[in-house]
Coordinates of C-alpha atoms and ligand atoms in Angstrom, one line a residue:
M25 CA 7.4 3.7 16.5
P26 CA 10.8 4.3 14.7
N27 CA 13.4 1.9 15.9
T28 CA 15.7 4.7 17.0
K29 CA 15.2 8.4 17.6
H30 CA 16.3 10.5 14.5
A31 CA 17.4 14.0 14.0
I32 CA 14.8 14.7 11.3
S33 CA 11.2 14.0 11.2
F34 CA 9.2 11.6 8.9
F35 CA 7.8 14.4 6.9
E36 CA 11.0 16.1 6.7
N37 CA 12.5 12.6 5.3
V38 CA 9.7 12.5 2.7
N39 CA 10.5 16.4 1.8
R40 CA 14.3 15.7 1.5
N41 CA 13.6 12.8 -0.9
F42 CA 11.2 15.3 -2.9
D43 CA 14.0 17.9 -3.0
R44 CA 16.6 15.5 -4.2
A45 CA 14.2 14.6 -7.2
A46 CA 13.0 18.1 -7.8
Q47 CA 16.6 19.4 -8.7
F48 CA 16.4 17.4 -11.9
T49 CA 13.3 19.6 -12.8
S50 CA 13.2 23.2 -13.9
Y51 CA 9.8 23.9 -12.6
P52 CA 9.4 27.4 -10.8
Q53 CA 9.9 27.1 -7.0
G54 CA 6.4 28.3 -6.3
L55 CA 5.0 25.3 -8.1
L56 CA 7.4 23.1 -6.3
E57 CA 6.4 24.4 -3.0
Q58 CA 2.8 24.1 -3.8
I59 CA 3.3 20.4 -4.7
K60 CA 5.4 19.6 -1.5
G61 CA 3.2 21.3 1.2
C62 CA 0.2 20.0 2.9
N63 CA -3.0 21.9 1.4
S64 CA -5.1 21.5 4.8
V65 CA -4.4 20.0 8.0
Y66 CA -7.6 19.2 10.3
S67 CA -6.5 18.4 13.8
F68 CA -9.4 17.9 16.2
Q69 CA -10.2 16.2 19.5
F70 CA -13.5 14.6 20.5
P71 CA -15.0 13.2 23.7
V72 CA -16.3 9.5 23.5
R73 CA -17.7 7.3 26.2
T74 CA -15.9 4.0 26.1
S75 CA -15.8 0.9 28.4
K76 CA -12.9 2.8 30.1
G77 CA -15.0 5.8 30.9
L78 CA -15.4 9.1 29.2
Q79 CA -12.2 9.9 27.1
V80 CA -11.0 12.6 24.8
L81 CA -9.2 11.3 21.8
R82 CA -7.2 13.1 19.3
G83 CA -7.7 12.6 15.4
W84 CA -6.5 14.2 12.3
R85 CA -7.3 14.3 8.6
V86 CA -4.5 15.8 6.4
E87 CA -5.4 16.7 2.7
H88 CA -2.0 17.0 1.2
S89 CA -2.9 17.8 -2.6
Y90 CA -5.9 19.1 -4.3
H91 CA -4.5 18.9 -7.8
K92 CA -6.8 16.0 -8.4
L93 CA -10.1 15.4 -6.5
P94 CA -11.3 13.6 -4.5
V95 CA -8.3 13.1 -2.2
K96 CA -7.6 9.7 -0.9
G97 CA -5.7 7.8 1.9
G98 CA -5.9 5.5 4.7
I99 CA -6.8 6.0 8.5
R100 CA -4.3 4.9 10.9
Y101 CA -5.4 3.8 14.6
S102 CA -2.2 4.0 16.9
A103 CA -1.4 5.3 20.1
M104 CA 2.1 6.6 18.6
V105 CA 0.7 8.6 15.9
D106 CA 1.4 12.3 15.7
E107 CA 0.8 15.1 13.2
D108 CA 4.1 14.8 11.5
E109 CA 3.5 11.3 10.6
V110 CA -0.1 12.0 9.3
K111 CA 1.5 14.8 7.0
A112 CA 4.1 12.5 5.9
L113 CA 1.8 9.9 5.0
A114 CA -0.5 12.1 3.0
A115 CA 2.1 13.5 1.0
L116 CA 3.3 9.9 0.1
M117 CA -0.1 9.3 -0.9
T118 CA -0.1 12.1 -3.4
Y119 CA 3.1 10.7 -5.0
K120 CA 1.9 7.3 -4.8
C121 CA -1.4 8.0 -6.8
A122 CA 0.7 10.0 -9.3
V123 CA 3.3 7.1 -10.0
V124 CA 0.4 4.5 -10.5
D125 CA -1.8 7.1 -12.5
V126 CA -4.5 6.8 -9.9
P127 CA -6.5 10.3 -10.3
F128 CA -6.7 11.5 -6.9
G129 CA -4.8 13.7 -4.5
G130 CA -3.3 12.3 -1.3
A131 CA -4.7 12.4 2.3
K132 CA -4.2 10.5 5.6
G133 CA -6.2 10.4 8.9
A134 CA -5.4 9.1 12.2
I135 CA -7.0 8.3 15.5
K136 CA -4.4 8.5 18.5
F137 CA -5.2 5.2 20.3
N138 CA -4.6 1.5 20.7
P139 CA -7.5 -0.5 19.3
K140 CA -6.0 -3.6 20.9
E141 CA -6.7 -2.0 24.4
Y142 CA -10.5 -1.4 23.5
T143 CA -13.5 -3.5 23.0
E144 CA -15.0 -3.8 19.7
T145 CA -18.0 -1.8 20.6
D146 CA -15.4 1.0 21.8
V147 CA -13.9 0.9 18.4
E148 CA -17.0 1.1 16.7
V149 CA -18.3 4.0 18.7
I150 CA -14.7 5.9 18.3
T151 CA -14.7 5.2 14.5
R152 CA -18.5 6.6 14.0
R153 CA -17.5 9.6 16.1
Y154 CA -14.3 10.3 14.3
T155 CA -16.6 10.2 11.2
T156 CA -19.0 12.6 12.2
E157 CA -16.1 14.9 12.8
L158 CA -15.0 14.6 9.1
I159 CA -18.6 15.1 8.0
R160 CA -18.9 18.1 10.2
K161 CA -16.0 19.6 8.3
N162 CA -16.6 18.2 4.7
Y163 CA -13.5 16.1 5.1
I164 CA -15.1 13.0 3.8
G165 CA -17.4 12.4 0.6
P166 CA -17.1 10.5 -2.8
G167 CA -16.0 13.6 -4.6
V168 CA -14.1 15.3 -1.8
D169 CA -11.9 12.8 0.3
V170 CA -12.3 9.0 0.4
P171 CA -10.5 7.3 3.3
A172 CA -9.3 3.7 3.4
P173 CA -7.8 1.2 5.9
D174 CA -4.3 1.5 7.2
Y175 CA -2.3 0.4 10.2
G176 CA -4.5 -0.6 12.9
S177 CA -8.0 -0.4 10.9
G178 CA -9.6 -2.8 8.4
S179 CA -12.7 -3.6 6.4
R180 CA -14.9 -3.7 9.6
E181 CA -14.0 0.0 10.3
M182 CA -14.6 1.0 6.6
A183 CA -18.1 -0.6 7.0
W184 CA -18.9 1.6 10.0
I185 CA -17.5 4.7 8.2
A186 CA -19.9 4.0 5.1
D187 CA -22.7 3.5 7.5
T188 CA -22.4 6.6 9.4
Y189 CA -21.9 8.7 6.2
S190 CA -25.0 7.0 4.6
T191 CA -26.9 7.9 7.8
F192 CA -26.0 11.6 7.6
Y193 CA -26.9 11.7 3.8
P194 CA -29.9 9.6 3.3
G195 CA -30.8 9.1 -0.5
K196 CA -27.3 10.2 -1.6
I197 CA -27.0 7.7 -4.5
D198 CA -23.1 7.6 -4.4
A199 CA -22.6 7.5 -0.7
L200 CA -20.9 4.1 -0.6
A201 CA -18.0 5.6 -2.6
C202 CA -17.3 7.6 0.7
V203 CA -14.8 5.2 1.8
T204 CA -13.1 2.1 0.2
G205 CA -11.5 -1.1 1.8
K206 CA -15.3 -2.0 2.6
P207 CA -16.2 -5.8 3.0
V208 CA -17.6 -7.2 -0.4
A209 CA -21.1 -7.6 1.1
E210 CA -21.2 -3.9 1.9
G211 CA -20.1 -2.5 -1.4
G212 CA -16.1 -3.6 -1.4
V213 CA -14.4 -5.0 -4.4
R214 CA -13.0 -8.5 -4.6
G215 CA -9.1 -8.6 -4.2
R216 CA -9.0 -5.4 -2.1
T217 CA -7.8 -7.0 1.4
E218 CA -5.0 -8.7 -0.5
A219 CA -4.1 -5.9 -3.1
T220 CA -1.2 -4.2 -1.3
G221 CA 0.8 -7.6 -0.9
R222 CA -0.4 -8.8 -4.4
G223 CA 1.0 -5.6 -5.7
I224 CA 4.0 -6.1 -3.9
F225 CA 4.5 -9.5 -5.6
Y226 CA 4.0 -8.1 -9.0
G227 CA 6.3 -5.2 -8.4
L228 CA 9.2 -7.3 -7.1
Q229 CA 8.6 -9.9 -9.9
E230 CA 8.9 -7.1 -12.7
A231 CA 12.0 -5.8 -10.8
C232 CA 13.6 -9.2 -10.7
D233 CA 12.7 -10.2 -14.4
N234 CA 15.3 -7.8 -15.5
A235 CA 18.5 -9.5 -16.1
E236 CA 20.8 -6.8 -16.6
D237 CA 19.8 -5.2 -13.2
M238 CA 19.8 -8.5 -11.2
K239 CA 23.5 -9.0 -12.6
K240 CA 24.4 -5.8 -11.3
L241 CA 23.3 -7.0 -7.8
G242 CA 24.9 -10.4 -8.1
L243 CA 21.7 -12.2 -8.4
T244 CA 20.0 -14.2 -11.3
R245 CA 17.1 -13.3 -13.1
G246 CA 13.4 -14.3 -11.8
L247 CA 11.8 -14.0 -8.3
S248 CA 11.8 -17.9 -7.9
G249 CA 14.4 -19.1 -5.5
K250 CA 15.1 -15.7 -4.0
R251 CA 15.4 -15.9 -0.1
V252 CA 13.0 -13.3 1.4
V253 CA 12.7 -11.8 4.9
V254 CA 9.4 -10.1 5.9
Q255 CA 9.0 -7.7 8.8
G256 CA 5.5 -7.5 9.9
L257 CA 2.9 -10.3 9.5
G258 CA -0.1 -8.2 9.2
N259 CA -2.1 -7.5 6.1
V260 CA 0.6 -6.2 3.8
G261 CA 3.3 -8.5 5.2
Y262 CA 1.2 -11.7 5.2
H263 CA -0.1 -11.4 1.6
A264 CA 3.2 -10.0 0.3
A265 CA 4.9 -13.2 1.7
K266 CA 2.2 -15.6 0.6
F267 CA 2.2 -14.3 -2.9
C268 CA 5.9 -14.2 -3.3
Q269 CA 6.0 -17.9 -1.7
E270 CA 3.5 -18.9 -4.5
G271 CA 5.8 -17.3 -7.1
G272 CA 8.7 -19.4 -6.0
A273 CA 10.5 -17.2 -3.5
V274 CA 11.6 -18.8 -0.2
I275 CA 10.5 -17.0 2.9
V276 CA 13.5 -17.6 5.3
A277 CA 12.4 -15.3 8.2
F278 CA 9.5 -13.5 9.7
A279 CA 9.7 -10.5 12.3
E280 CA 7.0 -9.6 14.6
Y281 CA 7.0 -7.3 17.5
E282 CA 7.3 -10.2 20.0
G283 CA 10.3 -11.6 18.0
A284 CA 11.6 -13.0 14.9
I285 CA 12.0 -16.6 13.6
Y286 CA 14.5 -17.9 11.0
D287 CA 14.6 -21.1 8.6
P288 CA 17.0 -20.9 5.7
K289 CA 15.0 -24.0 4.3
G290 CA 11.9 -21.8 4.0
L291 CA 9.0 -21.0 6.2
D292 CA 5.2 -22.1 5.3
V293 CA 3.6 -18.7 5.4
D294 CA 0.0 -20.1 6.3
A295 CA 1.6 -22.7 9.0
V296 CA 3.3 -19.7 10.8
V297 CA 0.1 -17.6 10.7
K298 CA -1.7 -20.8 12.2
H299 CA 1.0 -21.2 14.8
R300 CA 0.8 -17.5 15.8
K301 CA -3.0 -17.6 16.1
E302 CA -2.7 -21.0 18.3
T303 CA 0.1 -19.7 20.6
G304 CA -0.2 -16.1 20.4
S305 CA 3.4 -15.8 19.1
I306 CA 5.4 -16.4 15.9
L307 CA 8.1 -17.8 18.3
R308 CA 9.1 -21.5 18.8
F309 CA 7.7 -22.2 15.3
P310 CA 8.7 -26.1 14.7
G311 CA 12.0 -26.4 12.9
A312 CA 12.7 -22.6 12.9
K313 CA 15.3 -20.7 14.8
D314 CA 14.2 -18.1 17.5
L315 CA 16.1 -14.7 17.2
G316 CA 17.4 -12.9 20.1
H317 CA 15.8 -9.7 19.0
S318 CA 13.0 -9.0 16.4
L319 CA 15.4 -6.4 14.7
E320 CA 18.0 -9.0 13.9
A321 CA 15.9 -10.3 11.1
L322 CA 16.6 -7.2 9.2
E323 CA 20.4 -7.9 9.2
L324 CA 19.9 -11.6 8.0
D325 CA 21.5 -13.1 4.9
C326 CA 18.8 -12.9 2.3
D327 CA 18.2 -11.6 -1.3
I328 CA 15.2 -9.4 -0.6
L329 CA 14.2 -7.7 2.6
I330 CA 10.5 -6.6 2.9
P331 CA 9.8 -4.3 5.6
A332 CA 6.1 -4.5 6.0
A333 CA 5.4 -3.0 9.6
L334 CA 6.1 0.5 10.5
E335 CA 8.2 3.5 9.1
E336 CA 12.0 4.2 10.1
Q337 CA 12.9 0.7 10.6
I338 CA 16.1 0.5 8.2
T339 CA 18.3 3.4 9.7
E340 CA 21.8 4.8 9.6
E341 CA 22.5 2.7 12.7
N342 CA 21.4 -0.9 11.2
S343 CA 21.8 -0.5 7.4
P344 CA 25.6 -1.1 7.4
R345 CA 24.7 -4.5 8.7
V346 CA 21.8 -5.1 6.2
K347 CA 22.7 -8.0 3.8
A348 CA 19.7 -8.0 1.5
K349 CA 20.4 -7.0 -2.2
I350 CA 17.0 -5.7 -2.7
I351 CA 14.8 -3.8 -0.2
G352 CA 11.2 -4.0 -1.1
E353 CA 9.4 -1.3 0.9
G354 CA 6.1 -2.8 1.9
A355 CA 5.4 -0.4 4.8
N356 CA 5.4 3.3 4.2
G357 CA 8.8 5.1 4.9
P358 CA 10.6 2.2 6.3
T359 CA 14.1 3.5 5.2
T360 CA 15.5 6.7 6.5
V361 CA 17.4 9.1 4.1
G362 CA 20.7 8.6 5.7
A363 CA 20.1 4.7 5.6
E364 CA 19.5 4.6 1.7
E365 CA 22.5 6.8 0.9
I366 CA 24.5 3.8 2.9
L367 CA 22.5 1.2 1.1
L368 CA 23.2 2.7 -2.3
K369 CA 26.9 2.5 -1.7
K370 CA 26.6 -1.1 -0.8
N371 CA 24.9 -1.5 -4.2
V372 CA 21.7 -2.5 -2.7
M373 CA 18.4 -1.8 -4.8
V374 CA 15.5 0.0 -2.9
V375 CA 12.3 -0.7 -4.4
P376 CA 10.4 2.5 -3.0
D377 CA 7.4 2.4 -0.9
M378 CA 5.5 5.1 -3.2
F379 CA 5.5 2.5 -5.9
L380 CA 5.6 -0.8 -4.2
N381 CA 2.8 -0.5 -1.9
A382 CA 0.6 1.2 -4.2
G383 CA -1.6 -1.8 -5.1
G384 CA -3.8 -0.9 -2.1
V385 CA -4.8 2.5 -3.6
T386 CA -5.0 1.1 -7.0
V387 CA -7.7 -1.6 -6.0
S388 CA -9.3 1.1 -3.9
Y389 CA -9.6 3.0 -6.9
F390 CA -11.4 0.3 -8.8
E391 CA -13.6 0.0 -5.7
W392 CA -14.7 3.6 -6.0
L393 CA -15.2 3.1 -9.7
K394 CA -17.6 0.1 -8.9
N395 CA -19.6 2.0 -6.2
L396 CA -19.9 4.9 -8.6
S397 CA -21.1 2.8 -11.4
H398 CA -23.2 0.7 -9.4
V399 CA -22.5 -2.3 -11.1
R400 CA -20.0 -5.3 -10.3
F401 CA -17.1 -5.6 -12.8
G402 CA -17.7 -8.5 -15.3
R403 CA -21.3 -8.4 -14.9
M404 CA -22.1 -7.1 -18.4
D405 CA -19.3 -9.1 -20.4
K406 CA -18.8 -12.3 -18.8
R407 CA -21.5 -14.5 -20.5
F408 CA -20.6 -12.3 -23.7
E409 CA -17.1 -13.3 -23.6
H410 CA -17.9 -16.9 -22.7
S411 CA -20.1 -17.4 -25.7
A412 CA -17.9 -15.6 -28.2
F413 CA -14.8 -18.0 -27.0
D414 CA -17.1 -20.9 -27.3
K415 CA -17.7 -20.0 -31.0
I416 CA -14.1 -19.8 -31.8
L417 CA -13.5 -23.1 -30.2
H418 CA -16.3 -24.6 -32.4
A419 CA -14.7 -23.1 -35.5
V420 CA -11.3 -24.1 -34.7
E421 CA -12.6 -27.9 -34.0
Q422 CA -14.5 -27.9 -37.3
T423 CA -11.5 -26.7 -39.3
T424 CA -9.1 -29.0 -37.7
G425 CA -11.3 -32.1 -36.9
K426 CA -10.1 -32.1 -33.5
S427 CA -12.2 -31.8 -30.1
F428 CA -10.9 -29.9 -27.1
T429 CA -11.4 -31.9 -23.8
E430 CA -13.9 -30.4 -21.4
T431 CA -11.1 -29.2 -19.1
E432 CA -9.4 -27.3 -22.0
R433 CA -12.9 -25.7 -23.0
T434 CA -13.6 -24.5 -19.7
A435 CA -10.6 -22.9 -19.1
I436 CA -10.5 -21.3 -22.4
T437 CA -14.2 -20.1 -22.5
K438 CA -14.3 -18.9 -18.9
G439 CA -15.4 -15.0 -19.0
A440 CA -13.7 -12.8 -16.7
D441 CA -14.9 -12.4 -13.1
E442 CA -14.7 -9.3 -10.9
I443 CA -11.6 -10.7 -9.2
D444 CA -9.9 -11.7 -12.5
L445 CA -10.6 -8.1 -13.8
V446 CA -9.2 -6.5 -10.4
N447 CA -6.1 -8.7 -10.6
S448 CA -5.4 -7.9 -14.2
G449 CA -5.9 -4.2 -13.7
L450 CA -3.5 -4.6 -10.6
E451 CA -0.9 -6.6 -12.7
E452 CA -1.1 -4.1 -15.5
T453 CA -0.6 -1.0 -13.1
M454 CA 2.3 -2.3 -11.2
T455 CA 4.4 -3.6 -14.0
G456 CA 3.6 -0.5 -16.1
A457 CA 4.6 2.0 -13.3
Y458 CA 7.8 -0.1 -12.7
N459 CA 9.0 0.2 -16.2
Q460 CA 8.1 4.0 -16.2
I461 CA 10.3 4.5 -13.1
R462 CA 13.1 2.4 -14.3
E463 CA 13.0 4.3 -17.8
I464 CA 13.4 7.6 -16.0
L465 CA 16.2 6.1 -14.0
K466 CA 18.0 4.9 -17.0
S467 CA 17.5 8.2 -19.0
D468 CA 20.0 10.2 -16.8
T469 CA 22.9 8.7 -15.2
R470 CA 22.8 11.7 -12.4
I471 CA 19.5 10.1 -11.0
P472 CA 20.9 7.9 -8.2
D473 CA 18.2 5.6 -7.4
L474 CA 14.6 4.1 -8.2
R475 CA 13.2 6.3 -5.4
T476 CA 14.3 9.5 -6.8
A477 CA 13.1 8.4 -10.4
A478 CA 9.9 7.8 -8.7
F479 CA 9.5 11.0 -7.2
L480 CA 10.5 12.8 -10.6
N481 CA 7.8 10.8 -12.3
A482 CA 5.1 11.9 -9.7
I483 CA 6.6 15.6 -9.6
N484 CA 6.2 15.9 -13.6
K485 CA 2.6 14.5 -13.4
I486 CA 1.6 16.6 -10.5
A487 CA 3.1 19.7 -12.2
T488 CA 1.5 18.9 -15.5
A489 CA -1.9 18.7 -13.9
Y490 CA -1.5 22.0 -12.0
M491 CA -0.4 23.7 -15.4
E492 CA -3.5 22.3 -17.0
L493 CA -5.7 23.6 -14.2
G494 CA -4.1 26.8 -15.4
I495 CA -2.9 27.7 -11.8
F496 CA 0.8 27.8 -13.0
P497 CA 1.9 28.8 -16.4
Ligands
NAD4 P1 -1.3 -4.3 10.0 O1 -1.8 -3.8 11.3 O2 -2.3 -5.2 9.3 O3 0.0 -5.0 10.2 C1 1.4 -4.7 11.0 C2 1.9 -5.6 11.5 O4 3.3 -5.2 12.0 C3 1.1 -6.2 12.7 O5 1.2 -7.7 12.6 C4 2.2 -5.8 13.8 O6 2.1 -6.6 15.1 C5 3.3 -5.7 13.1 N1 4.4 -4.8 14.0 C6 4.2 -3.7 14.7 N2 5.6 -3.3 14.9 C7 6.5 -4.2 14.6 C8 7.9 -4.1 15.0 N3 8.3 -3.3 15.5 N4 8.7 -5.2 14.2 C9 7.7 -6.2 13.6 N5 6.6 -6.2 13.6 C10 5.9 -5.2 13.8 O7 -0.9 -3.1 9.0 P2 -0.6 -3.1 7.4 O8 -2.1 -2.5 6.8 O9 -0.3 -4.5 7.1 O10 0.3 -2.0 7.2 C11 1.7 -2.2 7.3 C12 2.4 -1.2 6.8 O11 2.0 -1.0 5.5 C13 2.2 0.5 7.3 O12 3.2 1.1 7.1 C14 1.0 0.8 6.3 O13 1.0 2.3 6.3 C15 1.5 0.2 5.0 N6 0.4 0.2 4.0 C16 -0.6 -0.6 4.2 C17 -1.5 -0.6 3.1 C18 -2.6 -1.4 3.2 O14 -3.3 -1.5 2.3 N7 -3.0 -2.0 4.3 C19 -1.2 0.1 1.9 C20 0.0 0.7 1.7 C21 0.9 0.8 2.7

């Protein structure tokens, strides 16, 4: 899965970043160990009858931290996944939730198989069987552990998980809150599918809005006009590219596993997706140049590089050739520790995964709240807001003697829908979290980068939670 073999594992990589930040704290070693380690690791195998015959598959659910409950994190479907990777991803979830003030501990799950090699019915049977294994050991539940989509799984799989859980717990009123990322018709929240990509856009927009930081990178203020390369045209990569393009950025290249395409004048994101659907590949897109190897895209001349496929893509080997001024980590763990040291020396700004791709878990939190409250966001206040704004407009018209046009009236008096509230909550979360991290970075010249600042922010919040629980003095 990583683009080259590395001496240290993904989890070790995460822990090295943790240690780098922990040296700026004075917490007792025991507390730091408690934060860092995985609280519980459930590794299991299960037999399942598929169109390929009877198979035995391996599954995991890692609950990294119980400092807040429930724990939360996606389920990865991949033939390449291993336990170390699930542990690393679970740990990142803990830090990510802390950074964006989502009140969950971190978790992650996985099934070791490639869903693309199985029929839809097979994937459903495997998903439901995996869910029963989680139920059997109390590794799923609205107040216990709440999975979500990750690489290889999506809303369809989450609907099967919710249905399986509800079948085992008939009448349990909060059953739908056992998983997030569900289709809207089955208890999901509007805006969840695109949330991670939209969050990446808000995060990068906020980072680029700081003239002082941009000047240090030799860039002008604002996301508009910035040349962006995106690796991975899946859920995260597609939406990140789409929202950045809508925000004025120029998407100059896409990399997928089959290859990469480049057009310095800019690629139309939806047209590339349509082309890939029709031809089965991003290659040979009209007007764009095909690159010899997919990984070449990471070394193109651009302002922002968004790795949004998998971990360990920017390594000690290729980072000396990376030309981007900003790395916006859409994927989890795309930059190795060694690569980051090289990038820092080259004055590259790395906007870290645990902040930048936290949009998904943030909106998952909103979905969980919606499931627990059993009411759609906006249902209570939309009409009230509409009539209150309408009254204000009437008063202004009477005072000024001028009338608003129908278009102006509609735009001003519209009450907030669920999607408006979700996007507003997401933007507030991403911009607030970025500024918290940036302030920590600016507060101490010894803190080398945004990732260390983000880890430090997370460690402080988790340590405080443990101390509030009375577990550590
Ligand atoms: P996805 O399966 O929808 O998309 C991943 C894409 O990457 C696919 O199109 C795949 O073909 C492509 N890809 C695989 N190997 C590649 C390679 N070597 N080079 C280029 N492209 C390659 O998955 P996703 O949900 O978009 O997740 C992508 C990353 O973002 C993962 O690291 C995941 O953990 C992380 N993430 C996802 C979410 C979410 O809400 N989906 C949230 C936070 C983080």
